[in-house]
Short mmCIF file of C-alpha atoms in Angstrom, two decimals:
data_model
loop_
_atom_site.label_atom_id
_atom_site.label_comp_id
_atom_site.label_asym_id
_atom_site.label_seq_id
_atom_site.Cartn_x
_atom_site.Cartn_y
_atom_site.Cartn_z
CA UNK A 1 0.00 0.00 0.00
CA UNK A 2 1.18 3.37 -0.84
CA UNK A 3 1.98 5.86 1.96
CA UNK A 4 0.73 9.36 1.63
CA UNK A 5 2.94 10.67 5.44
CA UNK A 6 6.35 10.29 6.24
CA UNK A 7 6.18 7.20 8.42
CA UNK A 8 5.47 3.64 7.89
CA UNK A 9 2.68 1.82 9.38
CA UNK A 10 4.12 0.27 12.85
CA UNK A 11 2.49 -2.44 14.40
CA UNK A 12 -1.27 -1.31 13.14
CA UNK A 13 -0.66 2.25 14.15
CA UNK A 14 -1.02 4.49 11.59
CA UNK A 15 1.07 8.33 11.90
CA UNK A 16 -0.42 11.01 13.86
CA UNK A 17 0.52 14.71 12.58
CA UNK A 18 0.37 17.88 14.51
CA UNK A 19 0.02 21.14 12.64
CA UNK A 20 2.46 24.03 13.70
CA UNK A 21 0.69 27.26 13.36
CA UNK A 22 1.53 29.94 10.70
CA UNK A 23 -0.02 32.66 13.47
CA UNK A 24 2.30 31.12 16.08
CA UNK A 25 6.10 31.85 17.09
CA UNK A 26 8.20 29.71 19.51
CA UNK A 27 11.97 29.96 20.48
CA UNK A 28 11.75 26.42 19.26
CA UNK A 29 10.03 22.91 18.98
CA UNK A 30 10.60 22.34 22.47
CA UNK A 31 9.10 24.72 23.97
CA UNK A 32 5.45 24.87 21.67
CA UNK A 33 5.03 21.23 22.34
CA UNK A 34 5.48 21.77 26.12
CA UNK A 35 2.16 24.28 26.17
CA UNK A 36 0.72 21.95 23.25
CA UNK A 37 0.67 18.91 25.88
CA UNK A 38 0.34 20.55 29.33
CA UNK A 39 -0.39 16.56 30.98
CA UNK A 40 2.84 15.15 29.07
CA UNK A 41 5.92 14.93 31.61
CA UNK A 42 8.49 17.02 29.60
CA UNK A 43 11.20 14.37 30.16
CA UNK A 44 9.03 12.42 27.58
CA UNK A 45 8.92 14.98 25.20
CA UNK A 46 12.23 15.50 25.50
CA UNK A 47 13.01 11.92 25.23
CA UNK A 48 11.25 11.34 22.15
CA UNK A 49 12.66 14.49 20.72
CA UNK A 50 16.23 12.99 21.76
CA UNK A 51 15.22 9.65 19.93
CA UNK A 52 13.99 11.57 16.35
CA UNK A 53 10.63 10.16 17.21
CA UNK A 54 9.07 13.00 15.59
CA UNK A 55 9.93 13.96 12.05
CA UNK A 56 8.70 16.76 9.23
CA UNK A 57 6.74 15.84 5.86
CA UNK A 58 9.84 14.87 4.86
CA UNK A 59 10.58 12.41 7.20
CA UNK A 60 13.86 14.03 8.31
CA UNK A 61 13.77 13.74 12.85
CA UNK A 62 13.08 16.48 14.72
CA UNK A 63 15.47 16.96 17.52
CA UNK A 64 16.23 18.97 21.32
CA UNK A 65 17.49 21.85 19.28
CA UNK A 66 14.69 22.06 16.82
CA UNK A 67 13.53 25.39 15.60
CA UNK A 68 9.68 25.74 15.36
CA UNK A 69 8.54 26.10 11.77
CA UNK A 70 5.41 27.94 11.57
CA UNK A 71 2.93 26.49 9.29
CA UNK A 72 4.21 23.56 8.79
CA UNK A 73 3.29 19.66 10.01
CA UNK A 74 5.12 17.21 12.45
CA UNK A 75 4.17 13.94 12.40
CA UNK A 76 4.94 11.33 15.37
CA UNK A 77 3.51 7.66 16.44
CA UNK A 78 1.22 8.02 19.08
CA UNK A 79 2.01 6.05 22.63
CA UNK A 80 -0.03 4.44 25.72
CA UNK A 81 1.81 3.88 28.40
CA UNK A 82 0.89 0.29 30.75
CA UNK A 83 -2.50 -0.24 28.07
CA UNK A 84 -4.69 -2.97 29.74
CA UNK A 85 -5.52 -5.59 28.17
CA UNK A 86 -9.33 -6.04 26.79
CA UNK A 87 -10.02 -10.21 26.87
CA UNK A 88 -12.34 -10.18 24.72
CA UNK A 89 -11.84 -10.71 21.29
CA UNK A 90 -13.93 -9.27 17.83
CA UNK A 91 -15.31 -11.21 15.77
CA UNK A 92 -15.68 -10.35 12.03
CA UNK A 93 -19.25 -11.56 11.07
CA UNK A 94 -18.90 -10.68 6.85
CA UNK A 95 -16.02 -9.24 4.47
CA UNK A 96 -15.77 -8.27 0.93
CA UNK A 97 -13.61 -5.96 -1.36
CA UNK A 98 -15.87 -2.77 -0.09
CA UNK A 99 -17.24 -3.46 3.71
CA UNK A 100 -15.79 -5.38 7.23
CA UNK A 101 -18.70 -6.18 9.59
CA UNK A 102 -17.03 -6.35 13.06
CA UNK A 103 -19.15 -7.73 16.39
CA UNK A 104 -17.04 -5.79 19.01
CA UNK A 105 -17.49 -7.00 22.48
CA UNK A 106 -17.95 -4.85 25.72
CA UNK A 107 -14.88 -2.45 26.78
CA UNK A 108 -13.43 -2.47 23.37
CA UNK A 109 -12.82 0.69 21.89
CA UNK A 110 -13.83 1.45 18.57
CA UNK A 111 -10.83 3.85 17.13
CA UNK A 112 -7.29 5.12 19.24
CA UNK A 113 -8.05 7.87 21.54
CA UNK A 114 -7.07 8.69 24.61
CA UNK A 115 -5.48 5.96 27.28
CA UNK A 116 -6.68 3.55 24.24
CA UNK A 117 -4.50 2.51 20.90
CA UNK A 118 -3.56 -1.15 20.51
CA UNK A 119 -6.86 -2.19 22.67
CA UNK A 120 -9.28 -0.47 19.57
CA UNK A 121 -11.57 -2.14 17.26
CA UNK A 122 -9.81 -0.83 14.50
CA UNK A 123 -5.97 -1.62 15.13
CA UNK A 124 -6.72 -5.55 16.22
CA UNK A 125 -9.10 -5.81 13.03
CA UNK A 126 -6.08 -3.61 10.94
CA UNK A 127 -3.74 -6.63 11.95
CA UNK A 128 -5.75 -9.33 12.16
CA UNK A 129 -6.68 -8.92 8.29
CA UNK A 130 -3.63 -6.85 7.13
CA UNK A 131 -5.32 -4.23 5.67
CA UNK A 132 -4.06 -1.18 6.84
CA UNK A 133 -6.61 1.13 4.91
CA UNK A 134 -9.43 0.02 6.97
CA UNK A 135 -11.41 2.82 8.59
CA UNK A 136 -14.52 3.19 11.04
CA UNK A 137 -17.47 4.27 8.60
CA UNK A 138 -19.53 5.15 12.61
CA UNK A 139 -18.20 4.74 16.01
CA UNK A 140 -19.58 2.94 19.23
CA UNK A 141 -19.24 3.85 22.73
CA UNK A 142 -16.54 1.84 24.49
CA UNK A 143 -19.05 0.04 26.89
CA UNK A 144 -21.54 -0.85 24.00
CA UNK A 145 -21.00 -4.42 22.18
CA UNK A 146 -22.70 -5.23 18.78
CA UNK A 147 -22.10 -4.75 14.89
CA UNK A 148 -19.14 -1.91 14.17
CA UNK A 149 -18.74 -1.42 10.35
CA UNK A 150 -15.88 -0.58 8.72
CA UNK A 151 -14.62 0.47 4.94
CA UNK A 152 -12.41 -2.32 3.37
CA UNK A 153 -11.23 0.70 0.97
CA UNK A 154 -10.05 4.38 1.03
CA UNK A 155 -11.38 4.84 -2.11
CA UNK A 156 -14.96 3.69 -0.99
CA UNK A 157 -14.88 5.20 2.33
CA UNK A 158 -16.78 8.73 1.82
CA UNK A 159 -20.18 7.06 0.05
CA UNK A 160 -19.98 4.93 2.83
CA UNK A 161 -19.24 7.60 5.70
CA UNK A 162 -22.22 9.57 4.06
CA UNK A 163 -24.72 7.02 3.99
CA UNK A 164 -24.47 6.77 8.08
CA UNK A 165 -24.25 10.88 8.27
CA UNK A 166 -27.21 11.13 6.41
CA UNK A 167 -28.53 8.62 8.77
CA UNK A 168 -29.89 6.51 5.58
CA UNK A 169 -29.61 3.54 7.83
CA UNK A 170 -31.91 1.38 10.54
CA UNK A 171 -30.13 0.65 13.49
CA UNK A 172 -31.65 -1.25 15.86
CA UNK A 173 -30.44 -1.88 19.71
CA UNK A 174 -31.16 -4.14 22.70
CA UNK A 175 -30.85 -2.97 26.51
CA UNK A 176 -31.82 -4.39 29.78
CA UNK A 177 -32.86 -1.98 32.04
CA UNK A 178 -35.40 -1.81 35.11
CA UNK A 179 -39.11 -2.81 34.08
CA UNK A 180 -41.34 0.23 35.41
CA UNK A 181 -45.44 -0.91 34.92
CA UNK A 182 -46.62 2.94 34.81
CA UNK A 183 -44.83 3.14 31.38
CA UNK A 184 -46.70 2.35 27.87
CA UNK A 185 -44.67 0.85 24.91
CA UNK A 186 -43.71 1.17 22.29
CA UNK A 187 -43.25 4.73 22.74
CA UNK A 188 -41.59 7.71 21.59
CA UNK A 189 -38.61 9.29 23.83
CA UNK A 190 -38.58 12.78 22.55
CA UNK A 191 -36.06 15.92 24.01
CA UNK A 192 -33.50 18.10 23.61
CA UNK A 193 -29.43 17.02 24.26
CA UNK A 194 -26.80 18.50 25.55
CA UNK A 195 -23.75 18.50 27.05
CA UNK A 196 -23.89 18.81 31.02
CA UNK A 197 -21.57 20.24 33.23
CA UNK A 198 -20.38 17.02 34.00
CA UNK A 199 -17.43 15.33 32.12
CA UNK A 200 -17.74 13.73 29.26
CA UNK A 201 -21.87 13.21 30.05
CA UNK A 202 -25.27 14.93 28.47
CA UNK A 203 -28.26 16.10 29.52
CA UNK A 204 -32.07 16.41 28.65
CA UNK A 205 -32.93 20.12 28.87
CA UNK A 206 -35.63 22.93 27.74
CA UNK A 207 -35.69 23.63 24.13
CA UNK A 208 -36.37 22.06 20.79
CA UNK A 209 -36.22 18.31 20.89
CA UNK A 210 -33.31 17.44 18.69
CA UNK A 211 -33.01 13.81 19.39
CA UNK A 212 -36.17 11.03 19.00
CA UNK A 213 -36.08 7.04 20.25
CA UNK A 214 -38.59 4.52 19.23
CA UNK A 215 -38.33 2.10 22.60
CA UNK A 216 -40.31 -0.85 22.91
CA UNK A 217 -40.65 -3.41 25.70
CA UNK A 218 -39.73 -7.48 24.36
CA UNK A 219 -40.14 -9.13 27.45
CA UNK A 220 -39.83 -8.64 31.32
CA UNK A 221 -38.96 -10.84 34.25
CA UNK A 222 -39.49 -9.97 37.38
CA UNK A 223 -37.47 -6.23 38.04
CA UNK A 224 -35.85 -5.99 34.88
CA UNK A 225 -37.30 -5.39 30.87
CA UNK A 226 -35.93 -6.43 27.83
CA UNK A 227 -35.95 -3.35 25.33
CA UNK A 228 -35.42 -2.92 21.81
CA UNK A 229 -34.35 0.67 21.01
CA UNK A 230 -34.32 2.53 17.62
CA UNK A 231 -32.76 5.74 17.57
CA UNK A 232 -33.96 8.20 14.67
CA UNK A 233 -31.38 10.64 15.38
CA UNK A 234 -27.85 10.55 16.41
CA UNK A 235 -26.83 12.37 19.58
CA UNK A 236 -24.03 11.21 21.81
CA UNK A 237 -25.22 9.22 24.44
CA UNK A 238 -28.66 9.07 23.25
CA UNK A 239 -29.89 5.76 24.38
CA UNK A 240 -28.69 6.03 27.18
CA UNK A 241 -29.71 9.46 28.12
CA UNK A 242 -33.35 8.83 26.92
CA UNK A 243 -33.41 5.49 29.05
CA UNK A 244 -32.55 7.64 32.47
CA UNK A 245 -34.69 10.56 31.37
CA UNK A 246 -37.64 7.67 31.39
CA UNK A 247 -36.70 6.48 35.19
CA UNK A 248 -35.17 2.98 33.55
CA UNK A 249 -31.15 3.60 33.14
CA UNK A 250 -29.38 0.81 31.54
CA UNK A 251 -28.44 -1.43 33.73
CA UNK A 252 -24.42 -1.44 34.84
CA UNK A 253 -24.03 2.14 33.18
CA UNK A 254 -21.42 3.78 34.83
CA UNK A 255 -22.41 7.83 33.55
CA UNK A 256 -26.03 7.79 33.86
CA UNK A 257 -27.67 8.72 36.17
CA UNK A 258 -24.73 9.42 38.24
CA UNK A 259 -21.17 10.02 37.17
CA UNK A 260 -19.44 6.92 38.55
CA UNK A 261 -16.04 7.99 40.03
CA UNK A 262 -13.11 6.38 37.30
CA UNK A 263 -11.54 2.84 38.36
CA UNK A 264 -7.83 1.84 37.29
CA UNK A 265 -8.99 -1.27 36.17
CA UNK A 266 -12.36 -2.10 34.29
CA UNK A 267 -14.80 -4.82 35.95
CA UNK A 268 -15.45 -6.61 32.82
CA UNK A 269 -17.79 -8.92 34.92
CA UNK A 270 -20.32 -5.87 35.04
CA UNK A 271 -20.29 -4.94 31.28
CA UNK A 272 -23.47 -2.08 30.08
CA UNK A 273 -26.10 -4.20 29.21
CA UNK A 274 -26.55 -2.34 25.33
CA UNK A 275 -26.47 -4.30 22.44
CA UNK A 276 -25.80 -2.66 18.38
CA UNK A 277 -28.36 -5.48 17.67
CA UNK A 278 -28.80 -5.10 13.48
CA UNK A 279 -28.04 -2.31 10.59
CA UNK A 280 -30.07 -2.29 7.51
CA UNK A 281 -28.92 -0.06 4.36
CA UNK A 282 -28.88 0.19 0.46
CA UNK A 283 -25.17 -0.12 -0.37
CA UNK A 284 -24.10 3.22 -1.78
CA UNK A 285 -21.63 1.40 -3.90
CA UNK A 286 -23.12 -1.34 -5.23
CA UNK A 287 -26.86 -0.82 -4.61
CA UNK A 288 -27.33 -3.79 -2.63
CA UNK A 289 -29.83 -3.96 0.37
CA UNK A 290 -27.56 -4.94 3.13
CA UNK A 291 -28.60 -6.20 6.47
CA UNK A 292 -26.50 -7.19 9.49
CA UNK A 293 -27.08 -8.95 12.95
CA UNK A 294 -25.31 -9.26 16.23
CA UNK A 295 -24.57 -12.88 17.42
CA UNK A 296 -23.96 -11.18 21.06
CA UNK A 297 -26.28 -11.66 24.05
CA UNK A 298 -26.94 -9.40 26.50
CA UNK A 299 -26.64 -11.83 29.64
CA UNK A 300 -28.12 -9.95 32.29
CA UNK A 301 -30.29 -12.01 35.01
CA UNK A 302 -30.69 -14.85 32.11
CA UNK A 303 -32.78 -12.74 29.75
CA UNK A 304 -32.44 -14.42 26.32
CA UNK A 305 -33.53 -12.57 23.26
CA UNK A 306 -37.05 -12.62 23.05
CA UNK A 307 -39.52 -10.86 20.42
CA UNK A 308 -42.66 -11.66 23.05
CA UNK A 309 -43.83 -8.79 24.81
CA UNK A 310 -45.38 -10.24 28.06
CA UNK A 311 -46.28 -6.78 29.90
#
């Protein structure tokens, strides 16, 4: 595969870059990435610096003494320090010259970000098939499990990328959450999204509803509801949010409706119990109706999958 940066593929990982400013001028290198990454010790920096970790577009290393060269790009290989270990593996359910269909379990990130890079969707499927032009065409949150798709192709990827931000798709999702009798389904869950004050979490507030959930109830078992969940927009946190603005948060979610405090270590014995079930589209490439489903359970209390509503 050609390259279009200055640095090989290593181990999955594609290049980062990081854009000097043309508005911007530092005594040197040094010194702008020091404010760029206030949480980096600077003995890293200047250890990677030191190493000719980071290079220019031409691939030449960047060193201690480097001047800073406004508008221009530096371009560097990402690194997590101590990454745990997800044990769960993803399973590819179908692959051909255009689309990967991934079922990605609980904790597994979909794409590199953060405390996250080898432990992603993306990178284990990028080594697992070698096929380092694979790319997310949507995301999921870390905690959910179910159907991830990706593009086999760069050249493919846009039709493909526009097709899910167009939301010309069906999704369709599964969640066990607290039964609660006073509530009629299916219904509509209908409100406005936000971000809250809270890290990384949103909020239901006044104004224009910009986000809509179809929810209906499958089955129920004593405390707890089996729920199939269609979202007809696409706001972070959306199921989830709806599901706690309805009194019935997803059982084992660790942001609604109270910010859990952050662990070291995941408990992957108390995964959320949310489920990508199935995606339905027409192919935007070859004009094929496709349609995918999840061979994941939700385990929770026993409930199997169930299309029997019983309340």
């Amino acid at each position: 595969m050609s390259q279009s940066f200055p640095l090989p593929v290593r181990d999955g990982i594609v290049p980062s870059r990081l854009y000097l400013p043309r508005e911007q001028q530092w005594p040197d290198l040094l010194s702008f990435l020091l404010v760029k990454f206030p949480h980096m010790p600077p003995a890293v920096l200047q250890e990677r610096l030191a190493r000719g970790d980071m290079v220019d577009a031409t691939g030449v290393p960047m060193r201690l003494d480097s001047p800073f060269i406004a508008d221009s790009w530096l371009w560097y290989y990402r690194e997590v320090p101590a990454e745990v270990n997800v044990p769960f593996e993803v399973e590819v359910l179908y692959q051909d010259e255009y689309l990967v269909v991934a079922d990605k379990p609980h904790f597994l990130a979909s794409i590199p970000g953060g405390r996250y890079l080898q432990e992603t969707a993306l990178i284990r499927l990028r080594k697992q098939l070698n096929n380092f032009e694979l790319s997310p065409i949507h995301r999921l949150d870390r905690d959910t499990a179910g159907l991830l798709l990706f593009c086999a192709s760069k050249h493919h990827r846009g039709a493909y990328q526009t097709l899910f931000q167009t939301r010309e798709v069906h999704k369709t999702y599964e969640a066990v959450a607290p039964y609660k009798a006073s509530l009629v389904f299916p219904l509509i869950r209908e409100s406005h999204i936000r971000k809250s004050a809270q890290y990384f979490t949103m909020e239901e507030s006044d104004g224009l509803p910009n986000s809509r959930t179809r929810i209906s109830l499958l089955t129920h078992k004593g405390q707890l509801g089996h729920y199939l969940l269609e979202p007809l927009t696409g706001k972070k946190h959306q199921l989830r949010v709806h599901m706690n603005g309805l009194g019935i948060s997803i059982c084992n979610d660790e942001f609604y409706p109270a910010l859990l405090p952050a662990r070291e270590e995941d408990r992957f014995d108390k995964p959320l119990q949310l489920l990508a079930r199935s995606i339905g589209f027409t192919d935007p490439v070859t004009g094929q109706e496709r349609f995918f489903e999840s061979r994941r359970e939700l385990e929770m209390c026993g409930l199997a999958r169930s299309r029997v509503d019983n309340a």
